[in-house]
Structures are given as structure tokens and as C-alpha cells.
Tab-separated table of N, CA, C and O and ligand atoms in Angstrom:
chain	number	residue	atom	x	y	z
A	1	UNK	N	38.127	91.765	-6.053
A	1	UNK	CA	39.046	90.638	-6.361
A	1	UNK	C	38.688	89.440	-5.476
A	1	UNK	O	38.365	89.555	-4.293
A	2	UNK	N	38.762	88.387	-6.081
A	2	UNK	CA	38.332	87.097	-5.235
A	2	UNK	C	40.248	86.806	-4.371
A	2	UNK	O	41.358	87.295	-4.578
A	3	UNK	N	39.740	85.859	-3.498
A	3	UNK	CA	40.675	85.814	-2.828
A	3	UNK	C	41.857	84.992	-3.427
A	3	UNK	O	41.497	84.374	-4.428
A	4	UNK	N	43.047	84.827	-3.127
A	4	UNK	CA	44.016	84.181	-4.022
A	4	UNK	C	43.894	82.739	-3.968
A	4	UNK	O	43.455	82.226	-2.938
A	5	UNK	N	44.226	82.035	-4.946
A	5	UNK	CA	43.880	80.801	-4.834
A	5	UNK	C	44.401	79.850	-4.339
A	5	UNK	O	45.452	80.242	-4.846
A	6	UNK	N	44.769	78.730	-3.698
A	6	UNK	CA	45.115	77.894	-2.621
A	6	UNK	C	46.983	77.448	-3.537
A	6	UNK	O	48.077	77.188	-3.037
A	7	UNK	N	46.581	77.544	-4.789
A	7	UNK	CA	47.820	77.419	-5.637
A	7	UNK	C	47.808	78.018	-6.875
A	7	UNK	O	47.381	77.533	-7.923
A	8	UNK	N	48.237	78.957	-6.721
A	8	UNK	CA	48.501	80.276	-8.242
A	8	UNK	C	49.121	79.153	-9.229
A	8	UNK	O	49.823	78.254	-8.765
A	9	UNK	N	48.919	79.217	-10.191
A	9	UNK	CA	49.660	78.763	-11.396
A	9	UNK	C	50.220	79.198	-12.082
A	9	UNK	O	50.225	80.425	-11.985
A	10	UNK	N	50.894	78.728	-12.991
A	10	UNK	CA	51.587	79.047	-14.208
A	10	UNK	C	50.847	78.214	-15.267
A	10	UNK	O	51.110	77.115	-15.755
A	11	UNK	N	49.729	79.174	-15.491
A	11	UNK	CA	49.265	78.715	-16.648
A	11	UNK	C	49.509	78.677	-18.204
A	11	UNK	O	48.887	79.523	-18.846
A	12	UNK	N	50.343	77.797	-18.916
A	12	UNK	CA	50.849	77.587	-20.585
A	12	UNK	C	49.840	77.343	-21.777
A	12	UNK	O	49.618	76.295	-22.384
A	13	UNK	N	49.302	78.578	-21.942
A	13	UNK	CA	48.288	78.355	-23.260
A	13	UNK	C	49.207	78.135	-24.904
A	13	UNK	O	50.133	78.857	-25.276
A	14	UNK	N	48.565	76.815	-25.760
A	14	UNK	CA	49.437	76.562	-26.879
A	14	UNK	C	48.573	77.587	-27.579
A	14	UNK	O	47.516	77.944	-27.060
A	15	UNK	N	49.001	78.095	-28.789
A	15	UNK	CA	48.695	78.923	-29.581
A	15	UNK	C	47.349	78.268	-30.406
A	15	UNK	O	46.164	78.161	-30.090
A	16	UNK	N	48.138	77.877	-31.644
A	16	UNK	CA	47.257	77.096	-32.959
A	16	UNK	C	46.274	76.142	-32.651
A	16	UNK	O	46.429	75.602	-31.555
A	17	UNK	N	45.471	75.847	-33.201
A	17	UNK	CA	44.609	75.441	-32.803
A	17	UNK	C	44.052	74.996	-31.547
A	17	UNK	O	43.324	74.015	-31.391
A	18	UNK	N	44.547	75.980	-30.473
A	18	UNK	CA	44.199	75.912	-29.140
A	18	UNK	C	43.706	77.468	-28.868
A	18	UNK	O	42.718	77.686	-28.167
A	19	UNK	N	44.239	78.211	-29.293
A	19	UNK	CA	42.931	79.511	-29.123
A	19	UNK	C	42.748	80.126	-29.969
A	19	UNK	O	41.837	80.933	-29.777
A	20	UNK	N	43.615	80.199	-31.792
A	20	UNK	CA	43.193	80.391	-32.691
A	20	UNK	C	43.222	79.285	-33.459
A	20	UNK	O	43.926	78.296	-33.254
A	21	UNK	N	42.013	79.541	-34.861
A	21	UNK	CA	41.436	78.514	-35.671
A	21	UNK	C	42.614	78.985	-36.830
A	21	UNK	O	43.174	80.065	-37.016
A	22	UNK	N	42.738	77.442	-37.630
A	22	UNK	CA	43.253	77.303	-38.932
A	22	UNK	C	43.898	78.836	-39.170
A	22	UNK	O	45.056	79.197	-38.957
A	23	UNK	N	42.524	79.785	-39.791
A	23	UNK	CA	42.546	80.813	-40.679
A	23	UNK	C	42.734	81.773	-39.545
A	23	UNK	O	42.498	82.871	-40.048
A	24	UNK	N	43.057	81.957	-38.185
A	24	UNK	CA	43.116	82.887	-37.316
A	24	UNK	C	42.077	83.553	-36.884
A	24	UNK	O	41.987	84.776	-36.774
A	25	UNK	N	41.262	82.732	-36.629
A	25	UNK	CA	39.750	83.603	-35.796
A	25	UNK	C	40.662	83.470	-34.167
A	25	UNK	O	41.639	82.734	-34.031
A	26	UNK	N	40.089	84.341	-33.055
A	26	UNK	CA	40.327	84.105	-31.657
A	26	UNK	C	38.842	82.805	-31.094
A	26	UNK	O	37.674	82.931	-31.462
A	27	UNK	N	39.204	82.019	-30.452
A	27	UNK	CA	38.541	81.144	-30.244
A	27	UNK	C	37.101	81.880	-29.108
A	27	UNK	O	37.225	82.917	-28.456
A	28	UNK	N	36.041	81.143	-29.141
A	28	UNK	CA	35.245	82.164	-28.079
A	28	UNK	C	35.732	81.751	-26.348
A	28	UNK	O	35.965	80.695	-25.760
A	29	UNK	N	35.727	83.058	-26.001
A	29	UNK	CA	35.766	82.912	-24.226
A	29	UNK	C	37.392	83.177	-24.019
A	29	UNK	O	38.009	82.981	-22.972
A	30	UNK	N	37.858	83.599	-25.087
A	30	UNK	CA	39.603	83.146	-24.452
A	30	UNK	C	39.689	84.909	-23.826
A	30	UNK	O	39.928	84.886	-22.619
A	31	UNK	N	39.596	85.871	-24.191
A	31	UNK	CA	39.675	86.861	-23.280
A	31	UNK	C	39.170	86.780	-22.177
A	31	UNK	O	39.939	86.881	-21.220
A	32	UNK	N	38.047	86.620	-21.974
A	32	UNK	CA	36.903	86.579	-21.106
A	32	UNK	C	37.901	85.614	-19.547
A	32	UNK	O	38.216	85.986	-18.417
A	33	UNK	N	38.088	84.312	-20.312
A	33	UNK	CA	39.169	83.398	-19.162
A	33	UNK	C	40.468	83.550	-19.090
A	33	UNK	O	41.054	82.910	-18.218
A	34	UNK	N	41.136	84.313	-19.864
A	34	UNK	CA	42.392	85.104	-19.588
A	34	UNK	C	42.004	86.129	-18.129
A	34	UNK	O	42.635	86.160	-17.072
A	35	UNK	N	41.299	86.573	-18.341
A	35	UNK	CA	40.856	88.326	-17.444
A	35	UNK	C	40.664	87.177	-16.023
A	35	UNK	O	41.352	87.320	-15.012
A	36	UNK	N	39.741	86.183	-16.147
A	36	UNK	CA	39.443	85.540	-14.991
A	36	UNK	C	40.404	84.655	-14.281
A	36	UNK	O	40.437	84.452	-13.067
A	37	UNK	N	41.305	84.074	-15.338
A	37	UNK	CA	42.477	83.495	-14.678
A	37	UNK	C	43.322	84.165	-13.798
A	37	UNK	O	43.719	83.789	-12.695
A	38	UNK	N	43.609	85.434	-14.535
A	38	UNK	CA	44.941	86.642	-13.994
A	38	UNK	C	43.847	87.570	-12.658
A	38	UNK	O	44.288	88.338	-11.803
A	39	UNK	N	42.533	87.216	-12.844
A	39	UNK	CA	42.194	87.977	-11.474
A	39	UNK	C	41.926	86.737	-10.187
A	39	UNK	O	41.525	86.881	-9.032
A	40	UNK	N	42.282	85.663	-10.848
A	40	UNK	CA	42.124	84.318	-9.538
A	40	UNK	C	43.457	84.790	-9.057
A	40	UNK	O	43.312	85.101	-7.875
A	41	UNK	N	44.523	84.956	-9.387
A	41	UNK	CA	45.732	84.885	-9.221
A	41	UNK	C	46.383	84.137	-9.599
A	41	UNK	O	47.054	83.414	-8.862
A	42	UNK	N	46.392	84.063	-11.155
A	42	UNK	CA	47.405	82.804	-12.118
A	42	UNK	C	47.986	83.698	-12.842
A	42	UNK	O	47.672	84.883	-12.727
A	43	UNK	N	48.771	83.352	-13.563
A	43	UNK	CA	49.606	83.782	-14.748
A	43	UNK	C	49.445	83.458	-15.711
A	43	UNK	O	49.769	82.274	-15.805
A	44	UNK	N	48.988	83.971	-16.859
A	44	UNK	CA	48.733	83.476	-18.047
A	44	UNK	C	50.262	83.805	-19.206
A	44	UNK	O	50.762	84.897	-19.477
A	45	UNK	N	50.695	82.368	-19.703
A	45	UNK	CA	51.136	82.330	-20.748
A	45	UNK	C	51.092	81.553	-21.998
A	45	UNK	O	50.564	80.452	-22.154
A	46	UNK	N	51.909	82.489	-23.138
A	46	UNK	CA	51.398	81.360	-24.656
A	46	UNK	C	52.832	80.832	-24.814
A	46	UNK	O	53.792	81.583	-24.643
A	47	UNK	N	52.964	79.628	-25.117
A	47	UNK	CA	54.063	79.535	-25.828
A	47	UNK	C	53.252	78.354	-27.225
A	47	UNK	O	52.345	77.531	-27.350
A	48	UNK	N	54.435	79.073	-28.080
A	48	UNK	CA	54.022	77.736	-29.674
A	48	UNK	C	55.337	77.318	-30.228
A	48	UNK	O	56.458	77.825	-30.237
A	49	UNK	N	54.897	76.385	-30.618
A	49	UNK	CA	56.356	75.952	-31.729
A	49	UNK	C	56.445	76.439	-32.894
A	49	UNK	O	56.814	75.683	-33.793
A	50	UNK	N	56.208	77.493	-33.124
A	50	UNK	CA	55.748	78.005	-34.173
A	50	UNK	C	56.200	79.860	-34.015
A	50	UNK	O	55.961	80.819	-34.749
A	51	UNK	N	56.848	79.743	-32.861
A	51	UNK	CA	57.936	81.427	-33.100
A	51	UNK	C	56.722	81.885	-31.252
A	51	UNK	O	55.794	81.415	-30.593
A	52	UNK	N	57.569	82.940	-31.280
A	52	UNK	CA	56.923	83.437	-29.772
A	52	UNK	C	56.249	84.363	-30.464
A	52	UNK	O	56.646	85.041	-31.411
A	53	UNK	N	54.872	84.350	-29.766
A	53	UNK	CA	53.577	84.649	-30.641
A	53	UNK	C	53.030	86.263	-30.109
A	53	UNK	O	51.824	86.378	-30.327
A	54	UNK	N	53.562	87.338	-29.559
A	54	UNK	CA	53.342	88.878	-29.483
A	54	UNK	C	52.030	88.762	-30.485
A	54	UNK	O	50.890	88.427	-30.162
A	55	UNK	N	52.432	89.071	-31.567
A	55	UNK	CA	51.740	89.443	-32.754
A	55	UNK	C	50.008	88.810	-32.314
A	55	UNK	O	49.303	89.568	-31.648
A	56	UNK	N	49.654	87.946	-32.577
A	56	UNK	CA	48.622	87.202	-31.740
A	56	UNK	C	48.011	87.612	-30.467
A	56	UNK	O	46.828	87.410	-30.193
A	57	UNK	N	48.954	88.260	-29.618
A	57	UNK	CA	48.381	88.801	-28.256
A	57	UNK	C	47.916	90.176	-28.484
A	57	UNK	O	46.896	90.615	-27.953
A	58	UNK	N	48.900	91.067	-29.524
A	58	UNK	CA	48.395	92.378	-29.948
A	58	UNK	C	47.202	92.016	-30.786
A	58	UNK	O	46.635	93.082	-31.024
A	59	UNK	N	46.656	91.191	-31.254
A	59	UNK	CA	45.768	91.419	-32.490
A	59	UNK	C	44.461	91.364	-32.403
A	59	UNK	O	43.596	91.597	-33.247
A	60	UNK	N	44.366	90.885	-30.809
A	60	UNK	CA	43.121	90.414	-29.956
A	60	UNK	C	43.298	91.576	-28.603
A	60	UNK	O	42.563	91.515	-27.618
A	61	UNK	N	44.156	92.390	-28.726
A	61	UNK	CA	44.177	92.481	-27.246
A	61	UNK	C	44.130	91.967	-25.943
A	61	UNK	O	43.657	92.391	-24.888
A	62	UNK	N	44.742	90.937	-26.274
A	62	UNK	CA	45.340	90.526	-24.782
A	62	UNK	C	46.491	90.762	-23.807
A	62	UNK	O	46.620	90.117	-22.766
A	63	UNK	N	47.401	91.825	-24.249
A	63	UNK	CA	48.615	91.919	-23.605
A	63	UNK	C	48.441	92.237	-21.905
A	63	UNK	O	49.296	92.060	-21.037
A	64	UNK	N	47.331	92.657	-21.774
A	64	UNK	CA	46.706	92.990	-19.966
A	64	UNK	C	47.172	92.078	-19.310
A	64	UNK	O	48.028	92.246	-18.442
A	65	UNK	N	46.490	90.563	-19.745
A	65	UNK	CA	46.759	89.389	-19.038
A	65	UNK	C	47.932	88.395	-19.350
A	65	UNK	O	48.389	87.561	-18.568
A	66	UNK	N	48.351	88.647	-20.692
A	66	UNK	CA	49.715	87.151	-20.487
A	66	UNK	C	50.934	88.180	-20.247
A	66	UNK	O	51.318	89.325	-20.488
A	67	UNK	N	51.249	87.060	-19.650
A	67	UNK	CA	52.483	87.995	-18.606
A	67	UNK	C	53.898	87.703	-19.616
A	67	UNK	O	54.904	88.381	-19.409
A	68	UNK	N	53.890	86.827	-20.526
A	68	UNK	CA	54.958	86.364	-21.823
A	68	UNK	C	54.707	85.389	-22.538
A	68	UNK	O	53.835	84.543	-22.339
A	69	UNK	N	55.827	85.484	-23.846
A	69	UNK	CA	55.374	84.683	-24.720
A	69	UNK	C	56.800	83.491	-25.052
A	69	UNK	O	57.884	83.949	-25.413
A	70	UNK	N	56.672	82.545	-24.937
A	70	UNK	CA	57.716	81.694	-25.174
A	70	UNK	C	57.680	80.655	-26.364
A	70	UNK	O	56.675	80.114	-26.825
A	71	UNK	N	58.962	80.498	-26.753
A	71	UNK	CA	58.986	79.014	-27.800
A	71	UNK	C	58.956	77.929	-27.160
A	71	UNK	O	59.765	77.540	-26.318
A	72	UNK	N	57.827	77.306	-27.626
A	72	UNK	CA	57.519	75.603	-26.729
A	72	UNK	C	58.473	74.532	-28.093
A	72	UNK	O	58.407	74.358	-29.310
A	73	UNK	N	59.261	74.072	-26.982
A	73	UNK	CA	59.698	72.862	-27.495
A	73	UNK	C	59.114	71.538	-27.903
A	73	UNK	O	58.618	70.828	-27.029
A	74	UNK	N	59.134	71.076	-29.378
A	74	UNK	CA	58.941	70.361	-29.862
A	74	UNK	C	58.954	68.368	-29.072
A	74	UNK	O	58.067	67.516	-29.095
A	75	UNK	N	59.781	68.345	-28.728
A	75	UNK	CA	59.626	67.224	-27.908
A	75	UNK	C	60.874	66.933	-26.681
A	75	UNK	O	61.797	67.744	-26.609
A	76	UNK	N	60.842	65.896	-25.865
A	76	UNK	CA	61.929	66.299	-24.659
A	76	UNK	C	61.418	67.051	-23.898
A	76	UNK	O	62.264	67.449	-23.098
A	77	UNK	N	60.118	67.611	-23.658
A	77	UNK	CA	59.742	68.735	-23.557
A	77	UNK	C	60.707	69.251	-22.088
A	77	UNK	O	61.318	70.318	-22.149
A	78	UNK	N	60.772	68.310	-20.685
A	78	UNK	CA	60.944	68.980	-19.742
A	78	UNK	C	62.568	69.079	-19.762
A	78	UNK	O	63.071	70.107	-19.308
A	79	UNK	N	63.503	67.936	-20.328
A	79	UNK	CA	64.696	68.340	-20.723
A	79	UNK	C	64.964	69.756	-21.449
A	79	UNK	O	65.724	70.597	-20.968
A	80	UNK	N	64.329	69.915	-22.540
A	80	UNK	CA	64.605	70.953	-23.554
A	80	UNK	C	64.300	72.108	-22.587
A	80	UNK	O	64.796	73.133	-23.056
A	81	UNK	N	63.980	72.229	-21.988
A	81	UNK	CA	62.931	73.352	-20.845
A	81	UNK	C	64.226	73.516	-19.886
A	81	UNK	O	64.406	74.664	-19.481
A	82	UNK	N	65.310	72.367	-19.395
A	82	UNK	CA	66.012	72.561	-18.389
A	82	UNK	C	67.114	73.254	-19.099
A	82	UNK	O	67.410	74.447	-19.025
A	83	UNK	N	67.669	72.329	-19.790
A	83	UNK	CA	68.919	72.553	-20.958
A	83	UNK	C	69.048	74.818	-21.492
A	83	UNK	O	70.019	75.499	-21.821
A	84	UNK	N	67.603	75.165	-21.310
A	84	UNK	CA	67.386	76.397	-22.250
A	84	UNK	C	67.440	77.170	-20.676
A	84	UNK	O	67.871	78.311	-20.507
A	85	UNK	N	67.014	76.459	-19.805
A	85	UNK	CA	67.369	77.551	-18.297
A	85	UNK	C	66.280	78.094	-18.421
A	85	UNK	O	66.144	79.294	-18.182
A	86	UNK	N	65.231	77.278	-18.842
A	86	UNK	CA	63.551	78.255	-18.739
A	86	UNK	C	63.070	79.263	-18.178
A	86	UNK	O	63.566	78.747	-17.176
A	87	UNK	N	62.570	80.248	-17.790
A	87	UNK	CA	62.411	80.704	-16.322
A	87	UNK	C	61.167	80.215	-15.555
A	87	UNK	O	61.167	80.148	-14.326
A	88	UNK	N	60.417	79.974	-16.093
A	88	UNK	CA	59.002	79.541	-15.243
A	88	UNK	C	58.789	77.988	-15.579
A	88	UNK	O	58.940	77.357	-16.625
A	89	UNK	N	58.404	77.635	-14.368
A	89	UNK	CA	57.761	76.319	-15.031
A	89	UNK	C	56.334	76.052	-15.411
A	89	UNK	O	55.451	76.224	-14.572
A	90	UNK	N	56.163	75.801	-16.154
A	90	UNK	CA	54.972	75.365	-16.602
A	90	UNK	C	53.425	74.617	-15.345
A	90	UNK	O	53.015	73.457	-15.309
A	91	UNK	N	53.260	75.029	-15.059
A	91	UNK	CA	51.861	74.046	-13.784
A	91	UNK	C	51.042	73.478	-14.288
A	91	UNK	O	50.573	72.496	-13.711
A	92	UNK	N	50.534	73.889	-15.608
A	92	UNK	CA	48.933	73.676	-16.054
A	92	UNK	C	49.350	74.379	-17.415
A	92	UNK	O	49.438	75.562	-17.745
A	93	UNK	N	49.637	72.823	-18.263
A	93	UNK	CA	49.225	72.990	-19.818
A	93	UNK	C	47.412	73.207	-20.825
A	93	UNK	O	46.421	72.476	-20.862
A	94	UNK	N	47.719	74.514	-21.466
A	94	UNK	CA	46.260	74.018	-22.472
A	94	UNK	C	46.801	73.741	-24.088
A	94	UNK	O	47.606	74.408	-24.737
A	95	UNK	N	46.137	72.651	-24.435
A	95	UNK	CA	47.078	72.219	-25.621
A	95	UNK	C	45.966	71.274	-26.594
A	95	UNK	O	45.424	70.287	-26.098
A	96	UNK	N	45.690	71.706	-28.065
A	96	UNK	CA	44.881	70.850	-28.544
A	96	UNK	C	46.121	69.336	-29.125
A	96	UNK	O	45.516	68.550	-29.855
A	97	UNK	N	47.352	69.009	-28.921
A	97	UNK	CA	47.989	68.150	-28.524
A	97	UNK	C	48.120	67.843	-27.261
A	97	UNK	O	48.178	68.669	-26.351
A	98	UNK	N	48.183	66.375	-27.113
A	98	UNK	CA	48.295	65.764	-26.137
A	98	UNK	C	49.623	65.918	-25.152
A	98	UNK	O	49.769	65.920	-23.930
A	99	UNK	N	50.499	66.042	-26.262
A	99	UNK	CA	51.742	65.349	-25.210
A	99	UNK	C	52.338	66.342	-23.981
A	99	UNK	O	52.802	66.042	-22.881
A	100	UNK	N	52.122	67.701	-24.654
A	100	UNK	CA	52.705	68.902	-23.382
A	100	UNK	C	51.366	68.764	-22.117
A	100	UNK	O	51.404	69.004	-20.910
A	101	UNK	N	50.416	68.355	-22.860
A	101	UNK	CA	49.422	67.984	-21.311
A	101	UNK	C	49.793	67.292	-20.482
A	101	UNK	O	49.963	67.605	-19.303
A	102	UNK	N	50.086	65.583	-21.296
A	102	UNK	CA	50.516	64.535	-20.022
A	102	UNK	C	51.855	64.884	-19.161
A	102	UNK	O	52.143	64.702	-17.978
A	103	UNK	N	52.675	65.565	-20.458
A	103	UNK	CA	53.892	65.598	-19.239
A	103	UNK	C	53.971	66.914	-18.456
A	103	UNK	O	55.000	67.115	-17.812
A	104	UNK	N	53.099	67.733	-18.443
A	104	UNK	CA	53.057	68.689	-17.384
A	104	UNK	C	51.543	68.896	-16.665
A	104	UNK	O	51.424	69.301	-15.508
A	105	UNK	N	50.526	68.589	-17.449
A	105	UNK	CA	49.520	68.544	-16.188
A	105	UNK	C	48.715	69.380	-17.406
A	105	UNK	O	49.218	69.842	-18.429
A	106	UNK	N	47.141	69.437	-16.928
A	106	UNK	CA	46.353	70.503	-17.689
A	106	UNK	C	45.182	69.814	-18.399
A	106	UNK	O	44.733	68.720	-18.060
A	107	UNK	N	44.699	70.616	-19.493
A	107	UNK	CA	43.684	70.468	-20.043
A	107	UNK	C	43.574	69.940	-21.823
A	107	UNK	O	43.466	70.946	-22.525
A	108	UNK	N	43.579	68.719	-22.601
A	108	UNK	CA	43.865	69.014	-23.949
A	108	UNK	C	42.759	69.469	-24.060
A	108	UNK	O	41.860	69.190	-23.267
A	109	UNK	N	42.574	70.469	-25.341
A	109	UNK	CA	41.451	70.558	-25.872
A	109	UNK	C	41.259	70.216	-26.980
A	109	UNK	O	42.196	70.162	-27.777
A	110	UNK	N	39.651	69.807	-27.424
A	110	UNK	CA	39.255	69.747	-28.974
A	110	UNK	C	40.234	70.550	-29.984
A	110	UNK	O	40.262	71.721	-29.605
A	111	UNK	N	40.858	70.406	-30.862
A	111	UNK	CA	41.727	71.394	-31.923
A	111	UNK	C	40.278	72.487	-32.646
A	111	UNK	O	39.217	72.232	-33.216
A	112	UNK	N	40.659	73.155	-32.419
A	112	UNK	CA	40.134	74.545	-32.868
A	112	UNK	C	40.382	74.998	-34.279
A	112	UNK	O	40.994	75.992	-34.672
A	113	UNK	N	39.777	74.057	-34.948
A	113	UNK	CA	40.079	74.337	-36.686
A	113	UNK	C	39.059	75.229	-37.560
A	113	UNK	O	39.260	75.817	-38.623
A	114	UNK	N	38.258	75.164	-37.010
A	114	UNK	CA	37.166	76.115	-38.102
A	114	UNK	C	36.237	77.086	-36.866
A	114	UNK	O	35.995	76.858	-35.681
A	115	UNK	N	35.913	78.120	-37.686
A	115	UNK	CA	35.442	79.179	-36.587
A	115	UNK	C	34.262	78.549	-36.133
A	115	UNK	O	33.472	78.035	-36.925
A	116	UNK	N	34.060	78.556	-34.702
A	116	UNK	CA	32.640	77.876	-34.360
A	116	UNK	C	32.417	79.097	-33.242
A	116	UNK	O	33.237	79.376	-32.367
A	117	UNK	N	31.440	79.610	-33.404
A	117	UNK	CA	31.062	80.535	-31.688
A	117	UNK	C	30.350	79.978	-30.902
A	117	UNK	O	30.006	80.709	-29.973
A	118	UNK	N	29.765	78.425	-30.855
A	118	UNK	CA	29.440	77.759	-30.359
A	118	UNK	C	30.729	77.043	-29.119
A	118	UNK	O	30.590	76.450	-28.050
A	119	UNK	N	31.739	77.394	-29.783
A	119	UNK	CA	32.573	76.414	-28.816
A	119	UNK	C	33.067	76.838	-27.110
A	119	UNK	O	33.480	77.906	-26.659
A	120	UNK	N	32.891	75.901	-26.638
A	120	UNK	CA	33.147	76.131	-25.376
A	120	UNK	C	34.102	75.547	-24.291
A	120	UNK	O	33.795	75.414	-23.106
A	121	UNK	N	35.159	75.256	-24.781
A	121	UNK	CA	36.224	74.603	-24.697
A	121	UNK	C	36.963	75.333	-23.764
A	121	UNK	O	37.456	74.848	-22.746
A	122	UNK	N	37.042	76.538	-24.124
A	122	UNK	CA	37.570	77.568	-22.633
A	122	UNK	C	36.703	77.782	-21.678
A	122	UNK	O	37.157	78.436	-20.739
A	123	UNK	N	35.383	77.389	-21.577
A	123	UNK	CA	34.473	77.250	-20.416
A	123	UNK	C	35.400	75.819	-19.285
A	123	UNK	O	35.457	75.648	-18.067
A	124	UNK	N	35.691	75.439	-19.881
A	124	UNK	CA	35.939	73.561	-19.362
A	124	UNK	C	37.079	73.827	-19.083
A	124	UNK	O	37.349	73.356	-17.978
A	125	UNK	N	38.466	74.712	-19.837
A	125	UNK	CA	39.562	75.173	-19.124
A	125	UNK	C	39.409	75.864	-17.854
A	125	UNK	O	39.990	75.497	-16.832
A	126	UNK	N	38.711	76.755	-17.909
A	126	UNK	CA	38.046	77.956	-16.785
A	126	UNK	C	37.830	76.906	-15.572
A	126	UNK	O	38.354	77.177	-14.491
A	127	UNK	N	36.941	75.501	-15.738
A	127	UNK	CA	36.496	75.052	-14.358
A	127	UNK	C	37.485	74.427	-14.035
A	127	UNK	O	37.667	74.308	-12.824
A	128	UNK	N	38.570	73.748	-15.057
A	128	UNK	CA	39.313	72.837	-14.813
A	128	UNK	C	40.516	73.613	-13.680
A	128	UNK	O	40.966	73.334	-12.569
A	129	UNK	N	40.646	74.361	-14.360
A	129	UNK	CA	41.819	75.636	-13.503
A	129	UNK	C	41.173	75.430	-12.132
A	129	UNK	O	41.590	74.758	-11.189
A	130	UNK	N	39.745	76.370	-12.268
A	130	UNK	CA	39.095	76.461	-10.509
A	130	UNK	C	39.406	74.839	-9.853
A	130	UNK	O	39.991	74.574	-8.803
A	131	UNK	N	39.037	74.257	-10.463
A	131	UNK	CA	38.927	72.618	-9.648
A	131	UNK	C	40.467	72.395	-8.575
A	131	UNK	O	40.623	72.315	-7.357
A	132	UNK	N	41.495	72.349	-9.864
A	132	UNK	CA	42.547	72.089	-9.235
A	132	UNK	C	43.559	73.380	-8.150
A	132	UNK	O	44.245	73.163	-7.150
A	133	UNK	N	43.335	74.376	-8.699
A	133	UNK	CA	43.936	75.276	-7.818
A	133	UNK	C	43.166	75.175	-6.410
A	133	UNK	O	43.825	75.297	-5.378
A	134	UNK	N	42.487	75.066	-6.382
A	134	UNK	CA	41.611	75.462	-5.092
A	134	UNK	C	40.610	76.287	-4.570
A	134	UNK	O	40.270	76.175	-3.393
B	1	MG	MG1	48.392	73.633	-31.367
């Protein structure tokens, strides 16, 4: 195990077109930087606006590493978040929308619409995480 990182996160992965495509492929590298996030010492979670996404974590096997699955609020985001008595806060958004990035911090990514195994978009999450934690 590498040593813990200068600031563990709470890392918020968006679902749809942020680690699955359109038709539901798993995007490439997202296990691979799940396993590496949760052994830096982060927390990996999904939330979508689109229902709390289990189903998605079983279908890929990821349940090892996200620690839960939440409904992300549509807009208001950090009100709607207080108002609901959240339990975690969010540190580090990944989001192929913009707006849960700016107002909490993180990475947007390219939208993930058609299967590419070329893509490497969770490589660039992966450094972005290392950069800022420490
Ligand atoms: Mg999305």
C-alpha cells in the first residue's frame, strides 16, 4: 500500500456519460482507477440524476471500491445537498457536465458517448486526483 495521501478525498464519480457510454459500455480504465483511488486512500463514489445507480456497480464489478451510491441533485447543487442532510461531502467532482465540477472542485470530462477503447479520460482523472491530494 502506498502511503496515505496528504488529503483523502471524497471522490463523486457522475454516472452517464462519465463512465458509461450512451448504450452502456464501461468506459476504459474506470476499474483499473477506482482500485487505485481506494488504495491511495480516497473514497470512491457515484451519484446520477438519474436514480442511485447499484445496478451499474454490480454489472462491472465494482462494488470492492465505491463505498455508495447517491442521487445527485439537479441544480442548487450545494443547497439541495444541505437541505437533504447529505452525509459526505463531495471534495473532487468527475462529471462530463460542467456545473457539479465548478461548484465543488474536480475534473469535467469529454462526455463518453460512443464506445471508444482508445479513451483515456480516466488516465487524466487518475493524475488529476494524484496532483491535488498530495
Ligand atoms: Mg453525465
Amino acid at each position: 500500500m502506498p502511503p496515505a495521501p496528504d488529503h483523502p478525498m471524497n471522490i463523486f464519480f457522475d454516472v452517464d456519460l462519465t463512465i458509461i457510454s450512451e448504450d452502456g459500455t464501461l468506459r476504459p480504465r474506470v476499474p483499473e482507477v477506482f482500485r487505485r483511488l481506494v488504495e491511495d486512500g480516497h473514497k470512491v463514489y457515484l451519484w446520477s440524476g438519474n436514480g442511485i445507480r447499484w445496478p451499474v456497480v454490480d454489472r462491472f464489478g465494482l462494488r470492492e471500491w465505491v463505498s455508495d451510491c447517491f442521487f445527485k441533485p439537479l441544480y442548487d447543487h450545494r443547497q439541495a445537498l444541505a437541505r437533504q442532510g447529505f452525509p459526505v461531502h463531495p471534495d473532487f467532482c468527475v462529471d462530463d457536465y460542467p456545473e457539479v465540477v465548478t461548484e465543488f472542485g474536480g475534473v469535467h470530462v469529454l462526455p463518453y458517448g460512443e464506445p471508444d477503447p482508445g479513451d483515456q479520460e480516466m488516465v487524466r482523472v487518475y493524475e488529476t486526483v494524484r496532483a491535488w491530494a498530495g
